[in-house]
Coordinates of C-alpha atoms in Angstrom, one line a residue:
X1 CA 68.7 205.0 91.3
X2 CA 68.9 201.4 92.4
X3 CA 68.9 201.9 96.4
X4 CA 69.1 198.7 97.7
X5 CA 69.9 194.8 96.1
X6 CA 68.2 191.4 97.8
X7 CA 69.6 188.2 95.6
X8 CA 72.0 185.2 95.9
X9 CA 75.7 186.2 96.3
X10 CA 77.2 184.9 93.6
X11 CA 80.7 185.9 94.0
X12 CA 82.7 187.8 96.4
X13 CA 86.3 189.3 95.6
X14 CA 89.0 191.4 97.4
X15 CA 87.0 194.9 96.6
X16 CA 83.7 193.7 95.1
X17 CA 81.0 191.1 94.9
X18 CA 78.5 189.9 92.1
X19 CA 74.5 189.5 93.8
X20 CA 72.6 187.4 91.5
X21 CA 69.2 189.3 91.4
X22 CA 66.2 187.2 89.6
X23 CA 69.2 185.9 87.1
X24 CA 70.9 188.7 86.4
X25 CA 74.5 189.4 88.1
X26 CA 75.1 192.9 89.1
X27 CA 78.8 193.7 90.7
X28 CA 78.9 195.6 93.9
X29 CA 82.1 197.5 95.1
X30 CA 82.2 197.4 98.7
X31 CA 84.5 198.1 102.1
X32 CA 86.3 194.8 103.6
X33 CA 84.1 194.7 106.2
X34 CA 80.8 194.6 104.2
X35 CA 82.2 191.8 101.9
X36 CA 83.5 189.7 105.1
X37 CA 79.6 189.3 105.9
X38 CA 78.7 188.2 102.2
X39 CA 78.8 183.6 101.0
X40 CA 78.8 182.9 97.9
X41 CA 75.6 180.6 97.4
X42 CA 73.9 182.7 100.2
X43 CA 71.0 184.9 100.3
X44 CA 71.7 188.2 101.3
X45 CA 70.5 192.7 101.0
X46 CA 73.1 195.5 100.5
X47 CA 72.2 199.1 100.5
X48 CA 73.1 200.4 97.4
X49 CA 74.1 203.9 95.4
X50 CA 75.0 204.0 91.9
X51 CA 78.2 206.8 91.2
X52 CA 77.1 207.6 87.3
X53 CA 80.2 209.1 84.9
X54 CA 80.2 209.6 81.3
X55 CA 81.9 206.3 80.6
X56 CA 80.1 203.9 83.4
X57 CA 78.1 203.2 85.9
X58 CA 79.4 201.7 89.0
X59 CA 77.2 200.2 92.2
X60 CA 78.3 200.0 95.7
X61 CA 77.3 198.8 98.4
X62 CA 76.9 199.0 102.3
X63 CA 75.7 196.6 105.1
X64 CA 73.6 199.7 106.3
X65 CA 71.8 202.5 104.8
X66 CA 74.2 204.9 107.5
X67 CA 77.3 203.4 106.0
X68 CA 75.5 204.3 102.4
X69 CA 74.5 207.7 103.7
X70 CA 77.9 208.7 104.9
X71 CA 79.4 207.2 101.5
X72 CA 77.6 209.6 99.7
X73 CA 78.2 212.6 101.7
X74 CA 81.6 212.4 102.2
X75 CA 81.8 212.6 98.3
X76 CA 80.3 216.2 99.1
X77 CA 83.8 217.3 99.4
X78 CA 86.4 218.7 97.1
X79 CA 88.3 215.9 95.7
X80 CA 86.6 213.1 97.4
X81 CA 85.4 210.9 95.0
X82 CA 84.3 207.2 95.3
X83 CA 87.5 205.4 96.2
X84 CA 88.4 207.9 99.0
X85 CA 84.8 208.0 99.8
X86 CA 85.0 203.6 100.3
X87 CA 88.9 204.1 101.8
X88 CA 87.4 206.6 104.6
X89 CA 84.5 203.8 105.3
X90 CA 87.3 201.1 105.4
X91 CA 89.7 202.4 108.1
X92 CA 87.2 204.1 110.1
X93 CA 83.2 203.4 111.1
X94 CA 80.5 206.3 110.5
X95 CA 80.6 206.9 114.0
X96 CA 84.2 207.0 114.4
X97 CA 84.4 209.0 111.2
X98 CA 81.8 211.9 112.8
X99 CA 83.6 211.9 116.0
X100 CA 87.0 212.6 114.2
X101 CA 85.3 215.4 112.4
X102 CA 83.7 216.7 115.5
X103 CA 86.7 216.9 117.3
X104 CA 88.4 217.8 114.5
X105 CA 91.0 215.3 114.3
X106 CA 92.9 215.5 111.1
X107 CA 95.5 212.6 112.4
X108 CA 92.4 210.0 112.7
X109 CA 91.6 211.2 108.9
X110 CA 95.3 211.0 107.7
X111 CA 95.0 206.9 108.7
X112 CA 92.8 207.1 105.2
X113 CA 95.0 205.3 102.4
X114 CA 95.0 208.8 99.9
X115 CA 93.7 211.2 102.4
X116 CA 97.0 214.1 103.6
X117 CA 97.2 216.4 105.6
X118 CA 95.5 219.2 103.1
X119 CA 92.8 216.8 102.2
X120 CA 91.7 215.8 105.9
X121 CA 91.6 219.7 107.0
X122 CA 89.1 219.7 104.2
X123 CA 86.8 216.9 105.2
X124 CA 86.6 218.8 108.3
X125 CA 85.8 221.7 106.9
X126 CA 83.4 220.9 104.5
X127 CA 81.9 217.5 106.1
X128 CA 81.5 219.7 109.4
X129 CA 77.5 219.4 111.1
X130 CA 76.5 217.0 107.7
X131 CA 77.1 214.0 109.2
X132 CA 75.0 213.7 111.9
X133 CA 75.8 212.7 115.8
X134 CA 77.2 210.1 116.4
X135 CA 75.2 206.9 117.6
X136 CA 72.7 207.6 115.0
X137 CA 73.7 205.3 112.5
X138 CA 72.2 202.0 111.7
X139 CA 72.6 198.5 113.3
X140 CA 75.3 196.3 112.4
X141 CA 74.7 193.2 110.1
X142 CA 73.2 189.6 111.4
X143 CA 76.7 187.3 112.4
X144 CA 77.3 183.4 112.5
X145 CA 79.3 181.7 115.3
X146 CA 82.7 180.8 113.1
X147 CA 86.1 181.9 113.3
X148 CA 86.4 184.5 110.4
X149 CA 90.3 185.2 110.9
X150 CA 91.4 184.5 107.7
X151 CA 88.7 186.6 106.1
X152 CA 90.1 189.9 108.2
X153 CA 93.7 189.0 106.8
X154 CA 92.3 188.0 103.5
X155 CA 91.1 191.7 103.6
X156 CA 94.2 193.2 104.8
X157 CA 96.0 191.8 102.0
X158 CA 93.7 193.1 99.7
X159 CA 94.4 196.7 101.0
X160 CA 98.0 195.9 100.1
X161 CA 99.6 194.6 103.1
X162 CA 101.4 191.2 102.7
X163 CA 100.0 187.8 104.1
X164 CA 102.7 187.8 106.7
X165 CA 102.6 191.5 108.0
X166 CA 98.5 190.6 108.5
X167 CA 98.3 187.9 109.9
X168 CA 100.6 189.6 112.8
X169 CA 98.9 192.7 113.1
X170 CA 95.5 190.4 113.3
X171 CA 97.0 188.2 115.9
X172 CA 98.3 191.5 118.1
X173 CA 94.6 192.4 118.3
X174 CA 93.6 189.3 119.1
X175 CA 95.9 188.8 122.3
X176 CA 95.1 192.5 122.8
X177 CA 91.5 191.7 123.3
X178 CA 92.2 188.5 124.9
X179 CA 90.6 185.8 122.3
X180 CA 91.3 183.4 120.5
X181 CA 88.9 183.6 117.2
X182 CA 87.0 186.4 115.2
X183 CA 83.1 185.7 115.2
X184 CA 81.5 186.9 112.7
X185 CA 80.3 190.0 114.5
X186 CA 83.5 191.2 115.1
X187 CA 84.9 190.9 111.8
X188 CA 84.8 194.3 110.9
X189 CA 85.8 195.7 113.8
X190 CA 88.7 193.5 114.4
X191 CA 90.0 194.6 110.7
X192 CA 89.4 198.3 111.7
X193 CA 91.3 197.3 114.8
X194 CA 94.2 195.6 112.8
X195 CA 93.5 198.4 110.0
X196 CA 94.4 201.1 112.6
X197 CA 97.8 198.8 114.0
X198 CA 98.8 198.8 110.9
X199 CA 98.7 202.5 110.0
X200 CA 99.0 203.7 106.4
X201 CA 100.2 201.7 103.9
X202 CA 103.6 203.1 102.8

């Protein structure tokens, strides 16, 4: 199992990124907010798990070994498979994920692009105590002073929204909060912000 990538970052898409390790280019699947924190050209370590089927092999990877952890374990549940597993860590952070399971609240799950009203009494059920509490998880990623709003609408628009509809729900959280500009710390949780405005696609 590869468990964790250091390299170059060659390329970064809406849903993945390519890390250039000693010249070879292995592709990463990964949550908004992990590939917000990723430059091409830079140097840069993602936790990694690789989900093996018979016809491929597929990496992703996290900005923490928590966000990893809770990737995996969440696939622990009946009909939560890697794509759910990614969509749960998009909407909602491991913390915020074990509280809604905690307390369980299905309507917090529900937010999930996939995940109904069946399938989030499940994760409840079955994702119950195997989490963890929350506040154990890891710490977030290193940031850079810059504005990063167009990378949290670039994002958004990835997860299906259009360029208009994002850039309104980012700019409501903005004024909410009171600033002008998203550092780079507070990318991902100004898309969870925006992510949780905007409700479920559809």
């Amino acid at each position: 199992m590869i468990a964790s990538l250091s390299g170059t970052v060659a390329a970064v898409s809406l849903g993945s990124a390519v890390l250039d390790v000693g010249g070879v280019g292995y592709l990463v699947h990964s949550t908004p907010a992990t590939l917000a924190g990723l430059r091409p050209g830079e140097q840069a370590r993602v936790h990694t798990t690789m989900v093996v089927r018979e016809d491929s092999m597929t990496l992703y990877g996290f900005a923490d070994a928590d966000e990893r952890e809770v990737f995996e374990t969440a696939q622990s549940v009946s009909g939560v498979g890697p794509r759910i597993a990614l969509a749960m860590l998009a909407v909602l952070t491991p913390d915020a994920l074990r509280r809604a399971i905690d307390a369980e609240d299905t309507a917090t799950l529900r937010r999930v692009p996939g995940i109904g009203v069946k399938s989030a009494q499940r994760i409840v059920l079955e994702l119950s105590g195997k989490l963890g509490a929350a506040g154990d998880g890891g710490a977030a990623a290193p940031a850079l002073p810059a504005d990063r709003r167009d990378q949290v609408v670039e994002a958004l628009v990835g997860l299906g929204w259009t360029p208009k509809v994002a850039q309104d729900a980012v700019e409501k959280v903005l004024a909410e909060a009171g600033t002008e500009s998203v550092p780079e710390s507070e990318v991902p949780a100004t898309l969870r912000a925006a992510l949780r405005r905007l409700g479920p696609r559809g």
